[in-house]
CSV table of C-alpha atoms and ligand atoms in Angstrom, one decimal:
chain,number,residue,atom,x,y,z
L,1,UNK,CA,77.0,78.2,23.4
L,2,UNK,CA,78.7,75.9,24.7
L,3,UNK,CA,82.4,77.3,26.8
L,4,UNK,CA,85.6,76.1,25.7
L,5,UNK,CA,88.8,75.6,27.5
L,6,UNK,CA,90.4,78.4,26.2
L,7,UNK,CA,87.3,80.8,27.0
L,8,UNK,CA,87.9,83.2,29.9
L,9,UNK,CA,86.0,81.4,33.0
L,10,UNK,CA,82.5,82.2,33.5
L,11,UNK,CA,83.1,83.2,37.4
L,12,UNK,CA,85.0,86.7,35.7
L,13,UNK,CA,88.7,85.9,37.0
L,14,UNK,CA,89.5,86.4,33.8
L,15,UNK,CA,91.8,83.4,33.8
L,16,UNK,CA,91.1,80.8,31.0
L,17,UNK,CA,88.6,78.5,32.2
L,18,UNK,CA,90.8,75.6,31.9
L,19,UNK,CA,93.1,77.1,33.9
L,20,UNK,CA,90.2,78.4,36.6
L,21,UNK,CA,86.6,76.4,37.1
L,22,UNK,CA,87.5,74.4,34.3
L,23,UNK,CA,90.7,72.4,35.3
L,24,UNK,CA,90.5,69.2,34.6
L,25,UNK,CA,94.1,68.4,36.6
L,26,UNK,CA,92.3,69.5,39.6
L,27,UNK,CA,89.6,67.0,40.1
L,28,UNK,CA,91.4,63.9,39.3
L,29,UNK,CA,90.3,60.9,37.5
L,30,UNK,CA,90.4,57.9,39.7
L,31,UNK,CA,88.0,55.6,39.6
L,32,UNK,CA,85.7,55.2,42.9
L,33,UNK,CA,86.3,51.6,44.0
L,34,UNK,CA,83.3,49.4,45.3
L,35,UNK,CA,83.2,48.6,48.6
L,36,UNK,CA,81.3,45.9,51.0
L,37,UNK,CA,77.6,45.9,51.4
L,38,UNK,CA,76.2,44.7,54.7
L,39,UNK,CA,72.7,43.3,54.5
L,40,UNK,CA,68.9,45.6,54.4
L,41,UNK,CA,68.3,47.3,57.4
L,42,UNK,CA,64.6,46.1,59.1
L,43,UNK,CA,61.4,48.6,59.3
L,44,UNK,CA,59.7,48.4,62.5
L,45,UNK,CA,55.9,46.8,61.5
L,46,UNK,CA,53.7,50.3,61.7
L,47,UNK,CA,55.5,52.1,59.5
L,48,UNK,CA,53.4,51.7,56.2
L,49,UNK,CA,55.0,49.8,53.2
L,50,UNK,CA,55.1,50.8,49.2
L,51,UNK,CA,52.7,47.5,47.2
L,52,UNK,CA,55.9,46.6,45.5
L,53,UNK,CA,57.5,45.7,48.9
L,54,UNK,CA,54.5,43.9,50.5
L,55,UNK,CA,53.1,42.5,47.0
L,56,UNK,CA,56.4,42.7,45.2
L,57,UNK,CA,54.3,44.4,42.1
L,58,UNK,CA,53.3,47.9,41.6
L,59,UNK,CA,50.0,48.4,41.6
L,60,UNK,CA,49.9,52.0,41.2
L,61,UNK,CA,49.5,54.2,38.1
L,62,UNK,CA,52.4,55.4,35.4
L,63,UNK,CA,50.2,57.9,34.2
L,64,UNK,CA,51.2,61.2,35.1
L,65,UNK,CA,50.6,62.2,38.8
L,66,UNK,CA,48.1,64.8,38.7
L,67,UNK,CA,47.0,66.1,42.4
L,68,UNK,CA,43.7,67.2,44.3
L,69,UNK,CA,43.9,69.0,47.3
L,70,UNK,CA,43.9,66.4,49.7
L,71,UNK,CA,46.8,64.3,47.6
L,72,UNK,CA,48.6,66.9,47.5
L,73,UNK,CA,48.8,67.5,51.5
L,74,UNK,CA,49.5,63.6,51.5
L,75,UNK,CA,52.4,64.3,49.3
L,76,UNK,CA,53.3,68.1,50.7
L,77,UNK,CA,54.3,65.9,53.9
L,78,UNK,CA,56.2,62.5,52.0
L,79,UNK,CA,58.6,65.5,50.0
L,80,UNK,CA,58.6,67.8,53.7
L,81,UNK,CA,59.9,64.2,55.1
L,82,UNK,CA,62.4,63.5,52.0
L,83,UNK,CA,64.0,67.2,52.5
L,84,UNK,CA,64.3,66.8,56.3
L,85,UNK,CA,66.4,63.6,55.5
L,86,UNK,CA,68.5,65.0,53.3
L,87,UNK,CA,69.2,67.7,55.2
L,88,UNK,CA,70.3,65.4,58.2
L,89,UNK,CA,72.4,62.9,56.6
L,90,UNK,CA,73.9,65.6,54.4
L,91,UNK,CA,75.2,67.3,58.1
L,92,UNK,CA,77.2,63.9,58.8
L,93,UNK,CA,79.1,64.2,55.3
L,94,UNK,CA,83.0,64.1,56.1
L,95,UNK,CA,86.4,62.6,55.5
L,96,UNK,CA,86.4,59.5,57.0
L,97,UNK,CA,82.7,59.1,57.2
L,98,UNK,CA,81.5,55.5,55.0
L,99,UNK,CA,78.3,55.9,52.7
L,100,UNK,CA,77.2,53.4,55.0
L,101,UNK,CA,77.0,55.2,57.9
L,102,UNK,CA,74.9,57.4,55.9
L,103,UNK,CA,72.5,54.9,54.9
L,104,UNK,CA,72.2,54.5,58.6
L,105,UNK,CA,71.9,58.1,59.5
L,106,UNK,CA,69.6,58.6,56.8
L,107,UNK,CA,67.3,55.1,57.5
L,108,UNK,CA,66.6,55.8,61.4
L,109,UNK,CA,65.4,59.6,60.2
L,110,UNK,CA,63.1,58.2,58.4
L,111,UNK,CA,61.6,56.1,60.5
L,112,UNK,CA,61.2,58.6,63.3
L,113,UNK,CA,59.2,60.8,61.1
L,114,UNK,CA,57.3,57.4,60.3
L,115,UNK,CA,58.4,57.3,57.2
L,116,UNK,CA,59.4,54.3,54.4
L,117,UNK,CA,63.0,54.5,52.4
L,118,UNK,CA,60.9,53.9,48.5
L,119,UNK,CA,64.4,52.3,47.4
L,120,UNK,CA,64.7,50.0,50.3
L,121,UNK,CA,63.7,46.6,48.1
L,122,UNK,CA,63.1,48.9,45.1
L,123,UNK,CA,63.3,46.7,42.1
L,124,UNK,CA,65.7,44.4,44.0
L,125,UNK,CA,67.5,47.3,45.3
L,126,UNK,CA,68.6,46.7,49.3
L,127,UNK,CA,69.7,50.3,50.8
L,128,UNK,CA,67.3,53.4,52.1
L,129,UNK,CA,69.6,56.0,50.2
L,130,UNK,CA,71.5,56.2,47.1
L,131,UNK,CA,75.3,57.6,47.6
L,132,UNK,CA,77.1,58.7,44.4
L,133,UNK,CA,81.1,59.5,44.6
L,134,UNK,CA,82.9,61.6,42.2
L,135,UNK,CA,82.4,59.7,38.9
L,136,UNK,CA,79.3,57.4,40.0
L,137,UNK,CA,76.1,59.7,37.6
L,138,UNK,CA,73.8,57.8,40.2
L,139,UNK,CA,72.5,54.7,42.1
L,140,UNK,CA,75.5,54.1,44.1
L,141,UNK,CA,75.0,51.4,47.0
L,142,UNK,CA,76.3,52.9,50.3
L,143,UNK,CA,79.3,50.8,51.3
L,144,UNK,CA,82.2,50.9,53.5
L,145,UNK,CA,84.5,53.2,51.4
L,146,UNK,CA,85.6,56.0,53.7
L,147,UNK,CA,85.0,59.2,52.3
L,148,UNK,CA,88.1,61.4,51.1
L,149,UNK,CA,89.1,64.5,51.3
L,150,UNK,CA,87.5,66.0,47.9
L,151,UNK,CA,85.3,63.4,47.2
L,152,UNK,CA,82.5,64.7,46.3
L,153,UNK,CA,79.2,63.0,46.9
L,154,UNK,CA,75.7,63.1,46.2
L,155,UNK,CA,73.0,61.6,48.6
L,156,UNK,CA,69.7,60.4,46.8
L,157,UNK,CA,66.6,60.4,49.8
L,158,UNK,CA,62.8,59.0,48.6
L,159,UNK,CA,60.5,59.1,51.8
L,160,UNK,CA,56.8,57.2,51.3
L,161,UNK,CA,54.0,58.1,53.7
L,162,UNK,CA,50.9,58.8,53.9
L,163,UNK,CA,50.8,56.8,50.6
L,164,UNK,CA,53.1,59.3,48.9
L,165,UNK,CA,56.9,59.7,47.7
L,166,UNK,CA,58.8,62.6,48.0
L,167,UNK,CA,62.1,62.5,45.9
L,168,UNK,CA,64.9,65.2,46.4
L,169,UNK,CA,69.0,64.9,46.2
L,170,UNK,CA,72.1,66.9,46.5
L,171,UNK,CA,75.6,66.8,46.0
L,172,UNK,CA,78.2,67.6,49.1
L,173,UNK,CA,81.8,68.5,49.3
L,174,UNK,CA,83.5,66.4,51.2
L,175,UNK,CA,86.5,67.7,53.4
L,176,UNK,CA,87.6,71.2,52.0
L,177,UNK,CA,86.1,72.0,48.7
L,178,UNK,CA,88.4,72.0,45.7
L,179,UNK,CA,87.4,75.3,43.5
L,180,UNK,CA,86.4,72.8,40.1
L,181,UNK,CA,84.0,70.9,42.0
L,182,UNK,CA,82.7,74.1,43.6
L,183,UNK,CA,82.1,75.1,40.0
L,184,UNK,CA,80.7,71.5,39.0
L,185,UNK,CA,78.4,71.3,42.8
L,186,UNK,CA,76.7,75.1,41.9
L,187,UNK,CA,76.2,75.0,37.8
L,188,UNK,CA,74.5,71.6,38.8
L,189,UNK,CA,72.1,73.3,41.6
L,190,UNK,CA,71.5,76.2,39.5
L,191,UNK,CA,70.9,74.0,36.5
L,192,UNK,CA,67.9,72.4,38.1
L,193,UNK,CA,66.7,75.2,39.9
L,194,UNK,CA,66.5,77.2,36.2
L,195,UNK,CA,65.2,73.6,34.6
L,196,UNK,CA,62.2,73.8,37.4
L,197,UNK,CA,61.9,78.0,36.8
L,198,UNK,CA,61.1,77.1,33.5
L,199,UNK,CA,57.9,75.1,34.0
L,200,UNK,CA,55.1,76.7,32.9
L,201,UNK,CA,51.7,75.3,32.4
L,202,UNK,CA,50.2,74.2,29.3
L,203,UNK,CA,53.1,75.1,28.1
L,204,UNK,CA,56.2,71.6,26.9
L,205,UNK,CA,57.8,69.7,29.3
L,206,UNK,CA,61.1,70.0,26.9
L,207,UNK,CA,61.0,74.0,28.0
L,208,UNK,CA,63.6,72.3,31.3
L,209,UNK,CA,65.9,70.2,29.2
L,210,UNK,CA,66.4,73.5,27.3
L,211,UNK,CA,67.0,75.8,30.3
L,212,UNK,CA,69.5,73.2,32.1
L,213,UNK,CA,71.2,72.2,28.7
L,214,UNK,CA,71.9,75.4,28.0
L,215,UNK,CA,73.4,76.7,30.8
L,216,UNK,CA,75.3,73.5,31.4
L,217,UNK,CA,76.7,74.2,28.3
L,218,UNK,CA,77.3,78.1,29.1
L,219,UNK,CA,79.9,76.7,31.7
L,220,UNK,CA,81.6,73.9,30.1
L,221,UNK,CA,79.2,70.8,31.5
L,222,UNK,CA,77.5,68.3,30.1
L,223,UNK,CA,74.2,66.6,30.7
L,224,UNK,CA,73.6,63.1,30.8
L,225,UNK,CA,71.0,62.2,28.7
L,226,UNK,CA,69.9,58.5,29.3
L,227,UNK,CA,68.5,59.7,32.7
L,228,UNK,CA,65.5,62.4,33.2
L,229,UNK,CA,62.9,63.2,35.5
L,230,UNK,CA,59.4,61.0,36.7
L,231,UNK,CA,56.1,61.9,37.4
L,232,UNK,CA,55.6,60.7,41.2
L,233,UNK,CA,53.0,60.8,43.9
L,234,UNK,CA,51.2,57.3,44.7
L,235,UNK,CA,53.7,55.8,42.0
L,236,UNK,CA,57.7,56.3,42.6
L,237,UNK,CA,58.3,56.0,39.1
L,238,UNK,CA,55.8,57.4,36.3
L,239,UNK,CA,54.6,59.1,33.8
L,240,UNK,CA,55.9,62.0,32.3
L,241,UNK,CA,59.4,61.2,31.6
L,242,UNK,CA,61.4,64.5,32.4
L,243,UNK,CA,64.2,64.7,30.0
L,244,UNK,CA,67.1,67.1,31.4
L,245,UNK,CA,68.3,67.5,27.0
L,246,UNK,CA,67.0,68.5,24.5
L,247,UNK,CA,65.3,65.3,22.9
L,248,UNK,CA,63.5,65.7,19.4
L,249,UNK,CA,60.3,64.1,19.2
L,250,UNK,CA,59.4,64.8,23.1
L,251,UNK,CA,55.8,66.3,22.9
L,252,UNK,CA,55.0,66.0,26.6
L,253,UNK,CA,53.1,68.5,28.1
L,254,UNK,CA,52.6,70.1,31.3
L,255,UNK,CA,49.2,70.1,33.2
L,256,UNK,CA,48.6,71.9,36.6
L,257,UNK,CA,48.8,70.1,39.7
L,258,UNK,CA,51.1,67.6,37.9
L,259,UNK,CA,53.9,66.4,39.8
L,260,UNK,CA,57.3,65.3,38.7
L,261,UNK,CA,61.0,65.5,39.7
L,262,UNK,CA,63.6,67.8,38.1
L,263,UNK,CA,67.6,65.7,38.6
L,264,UNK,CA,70.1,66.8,36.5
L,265,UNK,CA,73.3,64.8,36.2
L,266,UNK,CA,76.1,67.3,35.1
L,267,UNK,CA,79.3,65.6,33.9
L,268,UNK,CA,83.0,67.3,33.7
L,269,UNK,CA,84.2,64.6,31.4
L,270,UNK,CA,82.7,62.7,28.6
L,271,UNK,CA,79.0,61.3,28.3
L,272,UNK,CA,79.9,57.3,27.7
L,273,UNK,CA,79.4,55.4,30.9
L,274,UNK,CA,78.4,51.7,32.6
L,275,UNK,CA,77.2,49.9,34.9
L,276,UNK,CA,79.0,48.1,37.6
L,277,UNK,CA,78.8,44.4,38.4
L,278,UNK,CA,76.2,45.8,40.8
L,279,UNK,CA,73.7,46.0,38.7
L,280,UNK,CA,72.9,49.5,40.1
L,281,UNK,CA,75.9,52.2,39.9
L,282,UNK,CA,76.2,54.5,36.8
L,283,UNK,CA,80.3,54.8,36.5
L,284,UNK,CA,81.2,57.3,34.0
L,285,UNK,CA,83.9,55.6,31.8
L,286,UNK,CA,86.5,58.3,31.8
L,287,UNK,CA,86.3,58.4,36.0
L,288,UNK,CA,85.7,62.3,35.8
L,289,UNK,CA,83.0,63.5,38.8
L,290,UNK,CA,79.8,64.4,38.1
L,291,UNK,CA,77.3,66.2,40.1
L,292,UNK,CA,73.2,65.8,40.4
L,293,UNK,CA,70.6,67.6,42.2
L,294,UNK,CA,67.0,66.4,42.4
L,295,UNK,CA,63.2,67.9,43.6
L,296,UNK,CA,59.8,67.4,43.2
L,297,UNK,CA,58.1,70.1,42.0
L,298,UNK,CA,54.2,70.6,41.8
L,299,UNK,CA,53.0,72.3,38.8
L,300,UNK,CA,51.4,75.7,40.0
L,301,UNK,CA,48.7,78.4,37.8
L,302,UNK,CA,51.5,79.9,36.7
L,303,UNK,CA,54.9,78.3,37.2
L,304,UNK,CA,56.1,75.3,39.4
L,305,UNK,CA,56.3,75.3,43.3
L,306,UNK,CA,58.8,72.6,45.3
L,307,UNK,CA,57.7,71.1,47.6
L,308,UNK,CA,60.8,69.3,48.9
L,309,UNK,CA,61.1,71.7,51.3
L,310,UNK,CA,60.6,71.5,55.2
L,311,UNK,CA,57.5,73.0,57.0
L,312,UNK,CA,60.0,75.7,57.6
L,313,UNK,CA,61.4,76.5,54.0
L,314,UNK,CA,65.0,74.2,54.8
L,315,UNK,CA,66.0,72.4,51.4
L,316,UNK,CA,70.0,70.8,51.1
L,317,UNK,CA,69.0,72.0,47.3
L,318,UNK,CA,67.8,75.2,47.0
L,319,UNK,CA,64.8,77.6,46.5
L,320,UNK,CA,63.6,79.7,43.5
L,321,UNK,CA,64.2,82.8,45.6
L,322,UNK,CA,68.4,81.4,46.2
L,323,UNK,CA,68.2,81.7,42.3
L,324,UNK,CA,66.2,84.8,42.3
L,325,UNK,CA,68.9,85.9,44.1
L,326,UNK,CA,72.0,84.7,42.3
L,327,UNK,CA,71.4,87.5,40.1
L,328,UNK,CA,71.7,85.7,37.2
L,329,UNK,CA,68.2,84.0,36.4
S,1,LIG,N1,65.7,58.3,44.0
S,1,LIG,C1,66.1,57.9,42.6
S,1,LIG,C2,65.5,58.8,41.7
S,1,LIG,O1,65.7,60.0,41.8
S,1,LIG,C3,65.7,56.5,42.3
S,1,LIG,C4,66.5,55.5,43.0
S,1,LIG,S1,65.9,53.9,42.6
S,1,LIG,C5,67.0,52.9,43.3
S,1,LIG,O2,64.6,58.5,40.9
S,1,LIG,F1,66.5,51.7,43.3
S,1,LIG,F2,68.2,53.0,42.7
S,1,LIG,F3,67.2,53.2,44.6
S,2,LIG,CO1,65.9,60.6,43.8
S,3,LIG,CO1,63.8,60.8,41.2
């Protein structure tokens, strides 16, 4: 069911949501301004390149990514190396700080764990991260727009080595954290960690649109529906497409040792939105922030694991055990 306005919040103040989680006065509505881009950083020569930046084609498969052992180590590593990112440029998040100086941050990590940015001339794309302010859903282009004081922001990281992509995301506070987007920031990482709790094998793909839909829902969000989920391993972008709602007609299917990504964007305001003159960032129209979170998850014997995680269990996302332990799952 989706929560109204006038419901008492779901955090149990007992205060109308609109007046608690829900306050729409509180987060603003100001459009995020585009700033300057400078030009793509270089890649020292050993570190190993994706085909479509060597060849400029893809030559790898859009089938679904299904793993054997010794893929799967190739790709345990690209996802360890996409978490450890994120968790480093996500530590230089605040006021004042440019999405620029991210990309920086975030660009010489990668290459000291030897290490490719998969977006860095991505389909004509030109930065190693993608950083997405308040109402940006996703693919903003770092730039030199200082961060504010509740901004929120989310930090998109895709490592390739070893001949392998790891894809994970999360959205930071910036400054002191206003209560609505502390309500927006935590149903968005609970939403995808109870979209990847749901995977179950041989079991439909749809069985995660339904869990994060529905709990969205249960807190007053929306879900954007034009983006989802891909398979990825050798290939960035493939087969299955994830959907993160409900879709009718989606008769995908989930295999073990499958891997995909799970990356919800959960929206405050209404669904319409557009692109910029960019070509790349997703504005929504009605400037209201959004929120995403993003793994990749390996399908298990029994469930789904994640494996953007560090070598010593560190994730900017979260865990199924941190949901275990909300209490709520
Ligand atoms: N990492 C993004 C995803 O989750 C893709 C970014 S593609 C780019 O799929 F070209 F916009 F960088
Ligand atoms: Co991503
Ligand atoms: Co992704």
């Amino acid at each position: 069911m989706k929560l109204k306005s006038n419901d008492p919040c779901w955090c149990g103040s007992g205060a109308k949501h609109k007046r608690c989680h829900g306050d729409r006065r509180a987060v603003g509505a100001r459009p995020v301004p585009i700033g300057n881009v400078t030009p793509p950083r270089s890649v020292p020569d050993h570190i190993v390149r994706p085909d479509y930046v060597t060849t400029g084609r893809i030559s790898t498969s859009r089938k679904p990514q299904i793993q054997d052992a010794e893929s799967l180590t190739r790709l345990r590593h690209a996802c360890a190396v996409a978490a450890k990112v994120l968790i480093r440029t996500g530590e230089h998040v605040a006021v004042g700080r440019t999405t620029e100086q991210l990309d920086e941050i975030a660009h010489d990590t990668y290459i000291e764990l030897g290490a490719y940015p998969s977006t860095l001339h991505y389909r004509g794309y030109t930065k190693s991260i993608c950083t997405s302010v308040n109402g940006v859903i996703c693919h903003g282009i770092p730039d030199d727009r200082p961060l504010e004081d509740g901004d929120i922001v989310n930090i998109d990281v895709t490592a390739f080595v070893d001949g392998m992509h790891g894809d994970n995301s999360a959205t930071f506070h910036v400054g002191t954290p206003r209560p609505a987007m502390i309500g927006l920031i935590e149903t968005t990482r609970e939403a995808t960690l109870r979209g990847i709790d749901a995977i179950r094998p041989f079991e439909p793909l749809q069985n995660v649109a339904e869990a994060i839909e529905t709990f969205a829902a249960s807190r007053g969000y929306g879900v954007v529906a034009e983006y989802g989920g891909h398979g990825i391993g050798a290939t960035f972008h493939a087969d299955p497409h994830v959907n993160h709602c409900v879709v009718r007609g989606d008769d995908s299917f989930v295999l073990p040792g499958m891997t995909f990504t799970v990356e919800p964007m959960l929206l405050t305001g209404r669904p319409e939105f557009h692109q910029a003159a960019d070509g790349w960032t997703e504005h929504v129209d009605d400037n209201r922030p959004s929120a995403q979170f993003e793994h990749t998850v390996l399908v298990t014997d029994d469930g789904a694991e994640i494996l953007t995680v560090t070598d010593d269990g560190r994730t900017a996302v979260g865990t199924l055990a941190d949901l275990a332990r909300s209490g709520s799952a």
